Amino acid sequence: MRLTGKQTWAFKNPLYVSSTGTAVGPKEAEGPLGKLFDASHSELHCGEENWELAERRLMEQAVDHCLKNGNVTKDEIDFFLAGDLLNQNVTANYAARKYQIPFLCVFGACSTSMESAAIGSVLVDGGYANKVIAAASSHNATVERQFRYPTEYGGQKPDTAQSTVTGAGAMLISTVPSDIRITSATIGRVQDLGLKDPFDMGSAMAPAAADTIQTHLNDLNRTAEDYDLILTGDLAGVGSPILKDLLKEEGIDLYKNHNDCGLLIYHPDQKEVFAGGSGCGCSAVVTYSHIFNEIKAGNLKRVLVVATGALLSPTMVQQKESIPTIAHGVVFEKASGSVMG
């Protein structure tokens, strides 16, 4: 690995996505990508006694499918990197308790999927690991209980709000050749333009996505046209237009090759999705299913996935603090090799 420019890691050795696993809740299963996920549930409890246990089950199912699809056992995995949105990352921590794989807990709010993928790639590229699993999860009801109002409260939301995705995704990173290669990653900087509305995450996170994308292109001396797709994680219907306008001011045109996981995960007319999806699970389940399928099929050759996160807490919101945000990007490219599971 070498540091290219200010914030980008360009990986020296061939790194591959060896396998993935995804698990989702009912709203996600009803969306346009519903048939692509490895596991899905018809109700939010996912067969468990409470929502927190439901989210844990989703992460464990994603990891189990990742292991199965990669034809590996947990004992062959050197490190497990994972995170979620709950206090103390309890979903990831308790999942790690089950697997007994050396564990690094990762938190970047909704950017956790690409943060864990980037760190996992560094470990493998540097020879510090042979096989790493990177995972992230979120659950609509656990997040509502922690960050906003319990679902039973029935609080009304504005159209700028987003629906936290109930889902988990896991990815196995190794040097074993497959159809998808990981070539670089750009680590974002915290951005804060003074926005304070926790029901408008898209507006708050768009500047972080813009900064990371612009830095990535500058660091690698590329243009937006060098990518078949520049995919953001959680900007949805409000933040995506802001992102494109911000970058247009910098001479970067994303109007032809940008999309957002929060827009892909649900049907536009689906009930109670508001501006679209968000959450750690949003970018994970969309990227590790639909986007990777498109790369394997050759429909996409080079994709920059930029997961965005709002680094807020209920305490800070109640103290009238503004919302700091972050975005991390990872590049996935079509590669020749054996077909991944």
PDB file of N, CA, C and O in Angstrom, residues 266-338:
ATOM      1  N   TYR A 266     -35.299   1.113  -1.791  1.00  0.00           N
ATOM      2  CA  TYR A 266     -36.756   1.113  -1.707  1.00  0.00           C
ATOM      3  C   TYR A 266     -37.386   1.561  -3.018  1.00  0.00           C
ATOM      4  O   TYR A 266     -36.766   2.283  -3.810  1.00  0.00           O
ATOM      5  N   HIS A 267     -38.641   1.150  -3.212  1.00  0.00           N
ATOM      6  CA  HIS A 267     -39.435   1.708  -4.305  1.00  0.00           C
ATOM      7  C   HIS A 267     -39.786   3.157  -3.956  1.00  0.00           C
ATOM      8  O   HIS A 267     -40.031   3.477  -2.785  1.00  0.00           O
ATOM      9  N   PRO A 268     -39.841   4.045  -4.938  1.00  0.00           N
ATOM     10  CA  PRO A 268     -40.160   5.447  -4.651  1.00  0.00           C
ATOM     11  C   PRO A 268     -41.496   5.634  -3.947  1.00  0.00           C
ATOM     12  O   PRO A 268     -41.662   6.569  -3.154  1.00  0.00           O
ATOM     13  N   ASP A 269     -42.457   4.758  -4.232  1.00  0.00           N
ATOM     14  CA  ASP A 269     -43.783   4.901  -3.645  1.00  0.00           C
ATOM     15  C   ASP A 269     -43.998   3.967  -2.455  1.00  0.00           C
ATOM     16  O   ASP A 269     -45.129   3.791  -1.986  1.00  0.00           O
ATOM     17  N   GLN A 270     -42.909   3.391  -1.928  1.00  0.00           N
ATOM     18  CA  GLN A 270     -43.032   2.498  -0.776  1.00  0.00           C
ATOM     19  C   GLN A 270     -43.456   3.295   0.461  1.00  0.00           C
ATOM     20  O   GLN A 270     -43.016   4.432   0.671  1.00  0.00           O
ATOM     21  N   LYS A 271     -44.273   2.700   1.316  1.00  0.00           N
ATOM     22  CA  LYS A 271     -44.803   3.409   2.476  1.00  0.00           C
ATOM     23  C   LYS A 271     -43.710   3.670   3.515  1.00  0.00           C
ATOM     24  O   LYS A 271     -42.869   2.825   3.787  1.00  0.00           O
ATOM     25  N   GLU A 272     -43.748   4.880   4.060  1.00  0.00           N
ATOM     26  CA  GLU A 272     -42.939   5.274   5.212  1.00  0.00           C
ATOM     27  C   GLU A 272     -41.437   5.156   4.981  1.00  0.00           C
ATOM     28  O   GLU A 272     -40.679   4.828   5.904  1.00  0.00           O
ATOM     29  N   VAL A 273     -40.990   5.428   3.763  1.00  0.00           N
ATOM     30  CA  VAL A 273     -39.546   5.485   3.535  1.00  0.00           C
ATOM     31  C   VAL A 273     -39.069   6.929   3.432  1.00  0.00           C
ATOM     32  O   VAL A 273     -37.868   7.184   3.392  1.00  0.00           O
ATOM     33  N   PHE A 274     -40.005   7.874   3.360  1.00  0.00           N
ATOM     34  CA  PHE A 274     -39.701   9.299   3.355  1.00  0.00           C
ATOM     35  C   PHE A 274     -38.723   9.631   2.217  1.00  0.00           C
ATOM     36  O   PHE A 274     -39.000   9.330   1.073  1.00  0.00           O
ATOM     37  N   ALA A 275     -37.547  10.213   2.534  1.00  0.00           N
ATOM     38  CA  ALA A 275     -36.607  10.601   1.476  1.00  0.00           C
ATOM     39  C   ALA A 275     -35.787   9.431   0.961  1.00  0.00           C
ATOM     40  O   ALA A 275     -35.075   9.559  -0.035  1.00  0.00           O
ATOM     41  N   GLY A 276     -35.859   8.277   1.639  1.00  0.00           N
ATOM     42  CA  GLY A 276     -35.092   7.113   1.219  1.00  0.00           C
ATOM     43  C   GLY A 276     -34.409   6.444   2.395  1.00  0.00           C
ATOM     44  O   GLY A 276     -34.686   6.741   3.548  1.00  0.00           O
ATOM     45  N   GLY A 277     -33.484   5.548   2.101  1.00  0.00           N
ATOM     46  CA  GLY A 277     -32.846   4.755   3.134  1.00  0.00           C
ATOM     47  C   GLY A 277     -31.607   5.395   3.724  1.00  0.00           C
ATOM     48  O   GLY A 277     -31.009   6.302   3.149  1.00  0.00           O
ATOM     49  N   SER A 278     -31.222   4.895   4.902  1.00  0.00           N
ATOM     50  CA  SER A 278     -29.976   5.289   5.560  1.00  0.00           C
ATOM     51  C   SER A 278     -29.570   4.158   6.493  1.00  0.00           C
ATOM     52  O   SER A 278     -30.180   3.094   6.506  1.00  0.00           O
ATOM     53  N   GLY A 279     -28.547   4.370   7.298  1.00  0.00           N
ATOM     54  CA  GLY A 279     -28.113   3.366   8.251  1.00  0.00           C
ATOM     55  C   GLY A 279     -26.903   2.585   7.776  1.00  0.00           C
ATOM     56  O   GLY A 279     -26.628   2.488   6.585  1.00  0.00           O
ATOM     57  N   CYS A 280     -26.170   1.999   8.734  1.00  0.00           N
ATOM     58  CA  CYS A 280     -24.988   1.199   8.387  1.00  0.00           C
ATOM     59  C   CYS A 280     -25.316   0.107   7.386  1.00  0.00           C
ATOM     60  O   CYS A 280     -24.513  -0.213   6.516  1.00  0.00           O
ATOM     61  N   GLY A 281     -26.502  -0.481   7.528  1.00  0.00           N
ATOM     62  CA  GLY A 281     -26.868  -1.580   6.654  1.00  0.00           C
ATOM     63  C   GLY A 281     -27.216  -1.154   5.247  1.00  0.00           C
ATOM     64  O   GLY A 281     -27.223  -1.986   4.328  1.00  0.00           O
ATOM     65  N   CYS A 282     -27.492   0.118   5.028  1.00  0.00           N
ATOM     66  CA  CYS A 282     -27.952   0.594   3.729  1.00  0.00           C
ATOM     67  C   CYS A 282     -26.890   0.384   2.654  1.00  0.00           C
ATOM     68  O   CYS A 282     -27.099  -0.323   1.669  1.00  0.00           O
ATOM     69  N   SER A 283     -25.731   1.007   2.831  1.00  0.00           N
ATOM     70  CA  SER A 283     -24.673   0.869   1.827  1.00  0.00           C
ATOM     71  C   SER A 283     -24.143  -0.551   1.774  1.00  0.00           C
ATOM     72  O   SER A 283     -23.748  -1.041   0.703  1.00  0.00           O
ATOM     73  N   ALA A 284     -24.156  -1.257   2.918  1.00  0.00           N
ATOM     74  CA  ALA A 284     -23.635  -2.626   2.941  1.00  0.00           C
ATOM     75  C   ALA A 284     -24.486  -3.566   2.102  1.00  0.00           C
ATOM     76  O   ALA A 284     -23.970  -4.275   1.222  1.00  0.00           O
ATOM     77  N   VAL A 285     -25.791  -3.596   2.335  1.00  0.00           N
ATOM     78  CA  VAL A 285     -26.619  -4.586   1.627  1.00  0.00           C
ATOM     79  C   VAL A 285     -26.773  -4.248   0.153  1.00  0.00           C
ATOM     80  O   VAL A 285     -26.837  -5.150  -0.696  1.00  0.00           O
ATOM     81  N   VAL A 286     -26.836  -2.961  -0.194  1.00  0.00           N
ATOM     82  CA  VAL A 286     -26.967  -2.594  -1.606  1.00  0.00           C
ATOM     83  C   VAL A 286     -25.675  -2.893  -2.368  1.00  0.00           C
ATOM     84  O   VAL A 286     -25.690  -3.496  -3.449  1.00  0.00           O
ATOM     85  N   THR A 287     -24.537  -2.509  -1.790  1.00  0.00           N
ATOM     86  CA  THR A 287     -23.257  -2.724  -2.462  1.00  0.00           C
ATOM     87  C   THR A 287     -22.923  -4.199  -2.570  1.00  0.00           C
ATOM     88  O   THR A 287     -22.521  -4.693  -3.642  1.00  0.00           O
ATOM     89  N   TYR A 288     -23.093  -4.937  -1.485  1.00  0.00           N
ATOM     90  CA  TYR A 288     -22.649  -6.328  -1.445  1.00  0.00           C
ATOM     91  C   TYR A 288     -23.589  -7.269  -2.198  1.00  0.00           C
ATOM     92  O   TYR A 288     -23.273  -8.452  -2.360  1.00  0.00           O
ATOM     93  N   SER A 289     -24.711  -6.757  -2.659  1.00  0.00           N
ATOM     94  CA  SER A 289     -25.613  -7.575  -3.478  1.00  0.00           C
ATOM     95  C   SER A 289     -25.694  -7.001  -4.896  1.00  0.00           C
ATOM     96  O   SER A 289     -25.011  -7.464  -5.810  1.00  0.00           O
ATOM     97  N   HIS A 290     -26.481  -5.978  -5.068  1.00  0.00           N
ATOM     98  CA  HIS A 290     -26.780  -5.430  -6.392  1.00  0.00           C
ATOM     99  C   HIS A 290     -25.537  -4.914  -7.120  1.00  0.00           C
ATOM    100  O   HIS A 290     -25.295  -5.274  -8.288  1.00  0.00           O
ATOM    101  N   ILE A 291     -24.758  -4.078  -6.462  1.00  0.00           N
ATOM    102  CA  ILE A 291     -23.604  -3.467  -7.139  1.00  0.00           C
ATOM    103  C   ILE A 291     -22.571  -4.517  -7.500  1.00  0.00           C
ATOM    104  O   ILE A 291     -22.029  -4.531  -8.619  1.00  0.00           O
ATOM    105  N   PHE A 292     -22.283  -5.430  -6.580  1.00  0.00           N
ATOM    106  CA  PHE A 292     -21.305  -6.477  -6.885  1.00  0.00           C
ATOM    107  C   PHE A 292     -21.808  -7.403  -7.991  1.00  0.00           C
ATOM    108  O   PHE A 292     -21.026  -7.875  -8.815  1.00  0.00           O
ATOM    109  N   ASN A 293     -23.099  -7.658  -8.022  1.00  0.00           N
ATOM    110  CA  ASN A 293     -23.654  -8.458  -9.123  1.00  0.00           C
ATOM    111  C   ASN A 293     -23.445  -7.767 -10.466  1.00  0.00           C
ATOM    112  O   ASN A 293     -23.143  -8.415 -11.477  1.00  0.00           O
ATOM    113  N   GLU A 294     -23.625  -6.454 -10.477  1.00  0.00           N
ATOM    114  CA  GLU A 294     -23.439  -5.691 -11.712  1.00  0.00           C
ATOM    115  C   GLU A 294     -21.969  -5.695 -12.149  1.00  0.00           C
ATOM    116  O   GLU A 294     -21.665  -5.723 -13.343  1.00  0.00           O
ATOM    117  N   ILE A 295     -21.070  -5.660 -11.183  1.00  0.00           N
ATOM    118  CA  ILE A 295     -19.652  -5.730 -11.531  1.00  0.00           C
ATOM    119  C   ILE A 295     -19.311  -7.113 -12.069  1.00  0.00           C
ATOM    120  O   ILE A 295     -18.622  -7.253 -13.089  1.00  0.00           O
ATOM    121  N   LYS A 296     -19.790  -8.158 -11.404  1.00  0.00           N
ATOM    122  CA  LYS A 296     -19.513  -9.523 -11.866  1.00  0.00           C
ATOM    123  C   LYS A 296     -20.040  -9.748 -13.278  1.00  0.00           C
ATOM    124  O   LYS A 296     -19.412 -10.451 -14.083  1.00  0.00           O
ATOM    125  N   ALA A 297     -21.201  -9.159 -13.566  1.00  0.00           N
ATOM    126  CA  ALA A 297     -21.802  -9.330 -14.890  1.00  0.00           C
ATOM    127  C   ALA A 297     -21.108  -8.504 -15.959  1.00  0.00           C
ATOM    128  O   ALA A 297     -21.388  -8.657 -17.153  1.00  0.00           O
ATOM    129  N   GLY A 298     -20.208  -7.612 -15.554  1.00  0.00           N
ATOM    130  CA  GLY A 298     -19.510  -6.764 -16.502  1.00  0.00           C
ATOM    131  C   GLY A 298     -20.254  -5.504 -16.881  1.00  0.00           C
ATOM    132  O   GLY A 298     -19.798  -4.743 -17.744  1.00  0.00           O
ATOM    133  N   ASN A 299     -21.379  -5.244 -16.229  1.00  0.00           N
ATOM    134  CA  ASN A 299     -22.139  -4.025 -16.510  1.00  0.00           C
ATOM    135  C   ASN A 299     -21.493  -2.786 -15.892  1.00  0.00           C
ATOM    136  O   ASN A 299     -21.739  -1.674 -16.342  1.00  0.00           O
ATOM    137  N   LEU A 300     -20.702  -3.003 -14.864  1.00  0.00           N
ATOM    138  CA  LEU A 300     -19.931  -1.936 -14.245  1.00  0.00           C
ATOM    139  C   LEU A 300     -18.480  -2.393 -14.172  1.00  0.00           C
ATOM    140  O   LEU A 300     -18.196  -3.511 -13.733  1.00  0.00           O
ATOM    141  N   LYS A 301     -17.552  -1.535 -14.584  1.00  0.00           N
ATOM    142  CA  LYS A 301     -16.135  -1.896 -14.573  1.00  0.00           C
ATOM    143  C   LYS A 301     -15.382  -1.274 -13.399  1.00  0.00           C
ATOM    144  O   LYS A 301     -14.469  -1.889 -12.853  1.00  0.00           O
ATOM    145  N   ARG A 302     -15.741  -0.075 -13.037  1.00  0.00           N
ATOM    146  CA  ARG A 302     -15.066   0.604 -11.916  1.00  0.00           C
ATOM    147  C   ARG A 302     -16.099   1.422 -11.151  1.00  0.00           C
ATOM    148  O   ARG A 302     -16.769   2.279 -11.737  1.00  0.00           O
ATOM    149  N   VAL A 303     -16.207   1.168  -9.842  1.00  0.00           N
ATOM    150  CA  VAL A 303     -17.202   1.829  -9.001  1.00  0.00           C
ATOM    151  C   VAL A 303     -16.524   2.404  -7.764  1.00  0.00           C
ATOM    152  O   VAL A 303     -15.744   1.713  -7.095  1.00  0.00           O
ATOM    153  N   LEU A 304     -16.814   3.648  -7.471  1.00  0.00           N
ATOM    154  CA  LEU A 304     -16.399   4.279  -6.216  1.00  0.00           C
ATOM    155  C   LEU A 304     -17.607   4.315  -5.293  1.00  0.00           C
ATOM    156  O   LEU A 304     -18.614   4.955  -5.605  1.00  0.00           O
ATOM    157  N   VAL A 305     -17.521   3.599  -4.171  1.00  0.00           N
ATOM    158  CA  VAL A 305     -18.604   3.587  -3.187  1.00  0.00           C
ATOM    159  C   VAL A 305     -18.203   4.488  -2.032  1.00  0.00           C
ATOM    160  O   VAL A 305     -17.191   4.236  -1.363  1.00  0.00           O
ATOM    161  N   VAL A 306     -18.986   5.531  -1.795  1.00  0.00           N
ATOM    162  CA  VAL A 306     -18.699   6.498  -0.737  1.00  0.00           C
ATOM    163  C   VAL A 306     -19.818   6.431   0.291  1.00  0.00           C
ATOM    164  O   VAL A 306     -20.920   6.940   0.080  1.00  0.00           O
ATOM    165  N   ALA A 307     -19.538   5.768   1.404  1.00  0.00           N
ATOM    166  CA  ALA A 307     -20.531   5.655   2.481  1.00  0.00           C
ATOM    167  C   ALA A 307     -20.436   6.882   3.384  1.00  0.00           C
ATOM    168  O   ALA A 307     -19.339   7.312   3.741  1.00  0.00           O
ATOM    169  N   THR A 308     -21.581   7.435   3.743  1.00  0.00           N
ATOM    170  CA  THR A 308     -21.630   8.680   4.506  1.00  0.00           C
ATOM    171  C   THR A 308     -22.198   8.445   5.896  1.00  0.00           C
ATOM    172  O   THR A 308     -23.107   7.635   6.078  1.00  0.00           O
ATOM    173  N   GLY A 309     -21.674   9.170   6.883  1.00  0.00           N
ATOM    174  CA  GLY A 309     -22.141   8.980   8.252  1.00  0.00           C
ATOM    175  C   GLY A 309     -22.313  10.283   8.993  1.00  0.00           C
ATOM    176  O   GLY A 309     -21.503  11.211   8.847  1.00  0.00           O
ATOM    177  N   ALA A 310     -23.364  10.355   9.805  1.00  0.00           N
ATOM    178  CA  ALA A 310     -23.610  11.509  10.678  1.00  0.00           C
ATOM    179  C   ALA A 310     -23.163  11.144  12.083  1.00  0.00           C
ATOM    180  O   ALA A 310     -23.719  10.237  12.708  1.00  0.00           O
ATOM    181  N   LEU A 311     -22.158  11.838  12.593  1.00  0.00           N
ATOM    182  CA  LEU A 311     -21.517  11.475  13.858  1.00  0.00           C
ATOM    183  C   LEU A 311     -22.173  12.189  15.031  1.00  0.00           C
ATOM    184  O   LEU A 311     -21.518  12.850  15.837  1.00  0.00           O
ATOM    185  N   LEU A 312     -23.469  12.017  15.153  1.00  0.00           N
ATOM    186  CA  LEU A 312     -24.227  12.703  16.196  1.00  0.00           C
ATOM    187  C   LEU A 312     -24.618  11.734  17.295  1.00  0.00           C
ATOM    188  O   LEU A 312     -24.460  10.520  17.173  1.00  0.00           O
ATOM    189  N   SER A 313     -25.130  12.272  18.380  1.00  0.00           N
ATOM    190  CA  SER A 313     -25.737  11.476  19.441  1.00  0.00           C
ATOM    191  C   SER A 313     -26.929  12.254  19.975  1.00  0.00           C
ATOM    192  O   SER A 313     -27.000  13.485  19.819  1.00  0.00           O
ATOM    193  N   PRO A 314     -27.898  11.585  20.603  1.00  0.00           N
ATOM    194  CA  PRO A 314     -29.053  12.305  21.160  1.00  0.00           C
ATOM    195  C   PRO A 314     -28.642  13.386  22.152  1.00  0.00           C
ATOM    196  O   PRO A 314     -29.240  14.459  22.196  1.00  0.00           O
ATOM    197  N   THR A 315     -27.608  13.110  22.932  1.00  0.00           N
ATOM    198  CA  THR A 315     -27.150  14.103  23.919  1.00  0.00           C
ATOM    199  C   THR A 315     -26.678  15.371  23.240  1.00  0.00           C
ATOM    200  O   THR A 315     -27.020  16.492  23.645  1.00  0.00           O
ATOM    201  N   MET A 316     -25.888  15.232  22.186  1.00  0.00           N
ATOM    202  CA  MET A 316     -25.373  16.409  21.487  1.00  0.00           C
ATOM    203  C   MET A 316     -26.491  17.185  20.796  1.00  0.00           C
ATOM    204  O   MET A 316     -26.472  18.419  20.760  1.00  0.00           O
ATOM    205  N   VAL A 317     -27.465  16.461  20.257  1.00  0.00           N
ATOM    206  CA  VAL A 317     -28.604  17.125  19.620  1.00  0.00           C
ATOM    207  C   VAL A 317     -29.392  17.924  20.653  1.00  0.00           C
ATOM    208  O   VAL A 317     -29.788  19.074  20.415  1.00  0.00           O
ATOM    209  N   GLN A 318     -29.609  17.334  21.817  1.00  0.00           N
ATOM    210  CA  GLN A 318     -30.350  18.025  22.873  1.00  0.00           C
ATOM    211  C   GLN A 318     -29.595  19.239  23.401  1.00  0.00           C
ATOM    212  O   GLN A 318     -30.198  20.185  23.902  1.00  0.00           O
ATOM    213  N   GLN A 319     -28.274  19.226  23.267  1.00  0.00           N
ATOM    214  CA  GLN A 319     -27.466  20.363  23.674  1.00  0.00           C
ATOM    215  C   GLN A 319     -27.281  21.371  22.546  1.00  0.00           C
ATOM    216  O   GLN A 319     -26.471  22.294  22.657  1.00  0.00           O
ATOM    217  N   LYS A 320     -28.056  21.191  21.473  1.00  0.00           N
ATOM    218  CA  LYS A 320     -28.088  22.124  20.333  1.00  0.00           C
ATOM    219  C   LYS A 320     -26.765  22.173  19.567  1.00  0.00           C
ATOM    220  O   LYS A 320     -26.454  23.174  18.904  1.00  0.00           O
ATOM    221  N   GLU A 321     -25.988  21.093  19.635  1.00  0.00           N
ATOM    222  CA  GLU A 321     -24.773  21.017  18.841  1.00  0.00           C
ATOM    223  C   GLU A 321     -25.121  20.759  17.380  1.00  0.00           C
ATOM    224  O   GLU A 321     -26.123  20.123  17.058  1.00  0.00           O
ATOM    225  N   SER A 322     -24.261  21.218  16.487  1.00  0.00           N
ATOM    226  CA  SER A 322     -24.432  20.892  15.072  1.00  0.00           C
ATOM    227  C   SER A 322     -23.938  19.466  14.822  1.00  0.00           C
ATOM    228  O   SER A 322     -23.368  18.821  15.707  1.00  0.00           O
ATOM    229  N   ILE A 323     -24.155  18.963  13.615  1.00  0.00           N
ATOM    230  CA  ILE A 323     -23.921  17.545  13.309  1.00  0.00           C
ATOM    231  C   ILE A 323     -22.651  17.383  12.464  1.00  0.00           C
ATOM    232  O   ILE A 323     -22.630  17.743  11.277  1.00  0.00           O
ATOM    233  N   PRO A 324     -21.573  16.834  13.045  1.00  0.00           N
ATOM    234  CA  PRO A 324     -20.397  16.521  12.231  1.00  0.00           C
ATOM    235  C   PRO A 324     -20.654  15.280  11.393  1.00  0.00           C
ATOM    236  O   PRO A 324     -21.362  14.365  11.829  1.00  0.00           O
ATOM    237  N   THR A 325     -20.086  15.253  10.201  1.00  0.00           N
ATOM    238  CA  THR A 325     -20.320  14.122   9.295  1.00  0.00           C
ATOM    239  C   THR A 325     -19.006  13.664   8.675  1.00  0.00           C
ATOM    240  O   THR A 325     -18.005  14.386   8.675  1.00  0.00           O
ATOM    241  N   ILE A 326     -19.033  12.455   8.110  1.00  0.00           N
ATOM    242  CA  ILE A 326     -17.829  11.845   7.539  1.00  0.00           C
ATOM    243  C   ILE A 326     -18.233  11.009   6.329  1.00  0.00           C
ATOM    244  O   ILE A 326     -19.382  10.561   6.239  1.00  0.00           O
ATOM    245  N   ALA A 327     -17.308  10.790   5.426  1.00  0.00           N
ATOM    246  CA  ALA A 327     -17.548   9.908   4.276  1.00  0.00           C
ATOM    247  C   ALA A 327     -16.248   9.215   3.916  1.00  0.00           C
ATOM    248  O   ALA A 327     -15.188   9.851   3.845  1.00  0.00           O
ATOM    249  N   HIS A 328     -16.321   7.895   3.721  1.00  0.00           N
ATOM    250  CA  HIS A 328     -15.165   7.101   3.305  1.00  0.00           C
ATOM    251  C   HIS A 328     -15.489   6.410   1.983  1.00  0.00           C
ATOM    252  O   HIS A 328     -16.609   5.918   1.796  1.00  0.00           O
ATOM    253  N   GLY A 329     -14.506   6.364   1.086  1.00  0.00           N
ATOM    254  CA  GLY A 329     -14.741   5.779  -0.234  1.00  0.00           C
ATOM    255  C   GLY A 329     -13.816   4.610  -0.524  1.00  0.00           C
ATOM    256  O   GLY A 329     -12.637   4.632  -0.150  1.00  0.00           O
ATOM    257  N   VAL A 330     -14.342   3.580  -1.191  1.00  0.00           N
ATOM    258  CA  VAL A 330     -13.558   2.422  -1.613  1.00  0.00           C
ATOM    259  C   VAL A 330     -13.864   2.151  -3.082  1.00  0.00           C
ATOM    260  O   VAL A 330     -15.025   2.226  -3.506  1.00  0.00           O
ATOM    261  N   VAL A 331     -12.834   1.820  -3.852  1.00  0.00           N
ATOM    262  CA  VAL A 331     -12.996   1.537  -5.276  1.00  0.00           C
ATOM    263  C   VAL A 331     -12.999   0.032  -5.512  1.00  0.00           C
ATOM    264  O   VAL A 331     -12.084  -0.684  -5.091  1.00  0.00           O
ATOM    265  N   PHE A 332     -14.048  -0.429  -6.198  1.00  0.00           N
ATOM    266  CA  PHE A 332     -14.186  -1.832  -6.588  1.00  0.00           C
ATOM    267  C   PHE A 332     -14.158  -1.893  -8.115  1.00  0.00           C
ATOM    268  O   PHE A 332     -14.856  -1.137  -8.786  1.00  0.00           O
ATOM    269  N   GLU A 333     -13.355  -2.816  -8.647  1.00  0.00           N
ATOM    270  CA  GLU A 333     -13.206  -2.913 -10.090  1.00  0.00           C
ATOM    271  C   GLU A 333     -13.411  -4.349 -10.574  1.00  0.00           C
ATOM    272  O   GLU A 333     -13.149  -5.313  -9.855  1.00  0.00           O
ATOM    273  N   LYS A 334     -13.886  -4.471 -11.793  1.00  0.00           N
ATOM    274  CA  LYS A 334     -14.020  -5.775 -12.441  1.00  0.00           C
ATOM    275  C   LYS A 334     -12.639  -6.363 -12.661  1.00  0.00           C
ATOM    276  O   LYS A 334     -11.730  -5.703 -13.184  1.00  0.00           O
ATOM    277  N   ALA A 335     -12.465  -7.620 -12.277  1.00  0.00           N
ATOM    278  CA  ALA A 335     -11.177  -8.286 -12.445  1.00  0.00           C
ATOM    279  C   ALA A 335     -11.416  -9.675 -13.002  1.00  0.00           C
ATOM    280  O   ALA A 335     -12.464 -10.286 -12.786  1.00  0.00           O
ATOM    281  N   SER A 336     -10.447 -10.194 -13.710  1.00  0.00           N
ATOM    282  CA  SER A 336     -10.528 -11.571 -14.185  1.00  0.00           C
ATOM    283  C   SER A 336     -10.182 -12.500 -13.034  1.00  0.00           C
ATOM    284  O   SER A 336      -9.430 -12.166 -12.136  1.00  0.00           O
ATOM    285  N   GLY A 337     -10.763 -13.681 -13.053  1.00  0.00           N
ATOM    286  CA  GLY A 337     -10.491 -14.630 -11.990  1.00  0.00           C
ATOM    287  C   GLY A 337     -11.675 -15.538 -11.788  1.00  0.00           C
ATOM    288  O   GLY A 337     -12.652 -15.499 -12.523  1.00  0.00           O
ATOM    289  N   SER A 338     -11.591 -16.334 -10.769  1.00  0.00           N
ATOM    290  CA  SER A 338     -12.669 -17.278 -10.486  1.00  0.00           C
ATOM    291  C   SER A 338     -13.882 -16.538  -9.999  1.00  0.00           C
ATOM    292  O   SER A 338     -13.805 -15.477  -9.383  1.00  0.00           O
TER     293      SER A 338
END
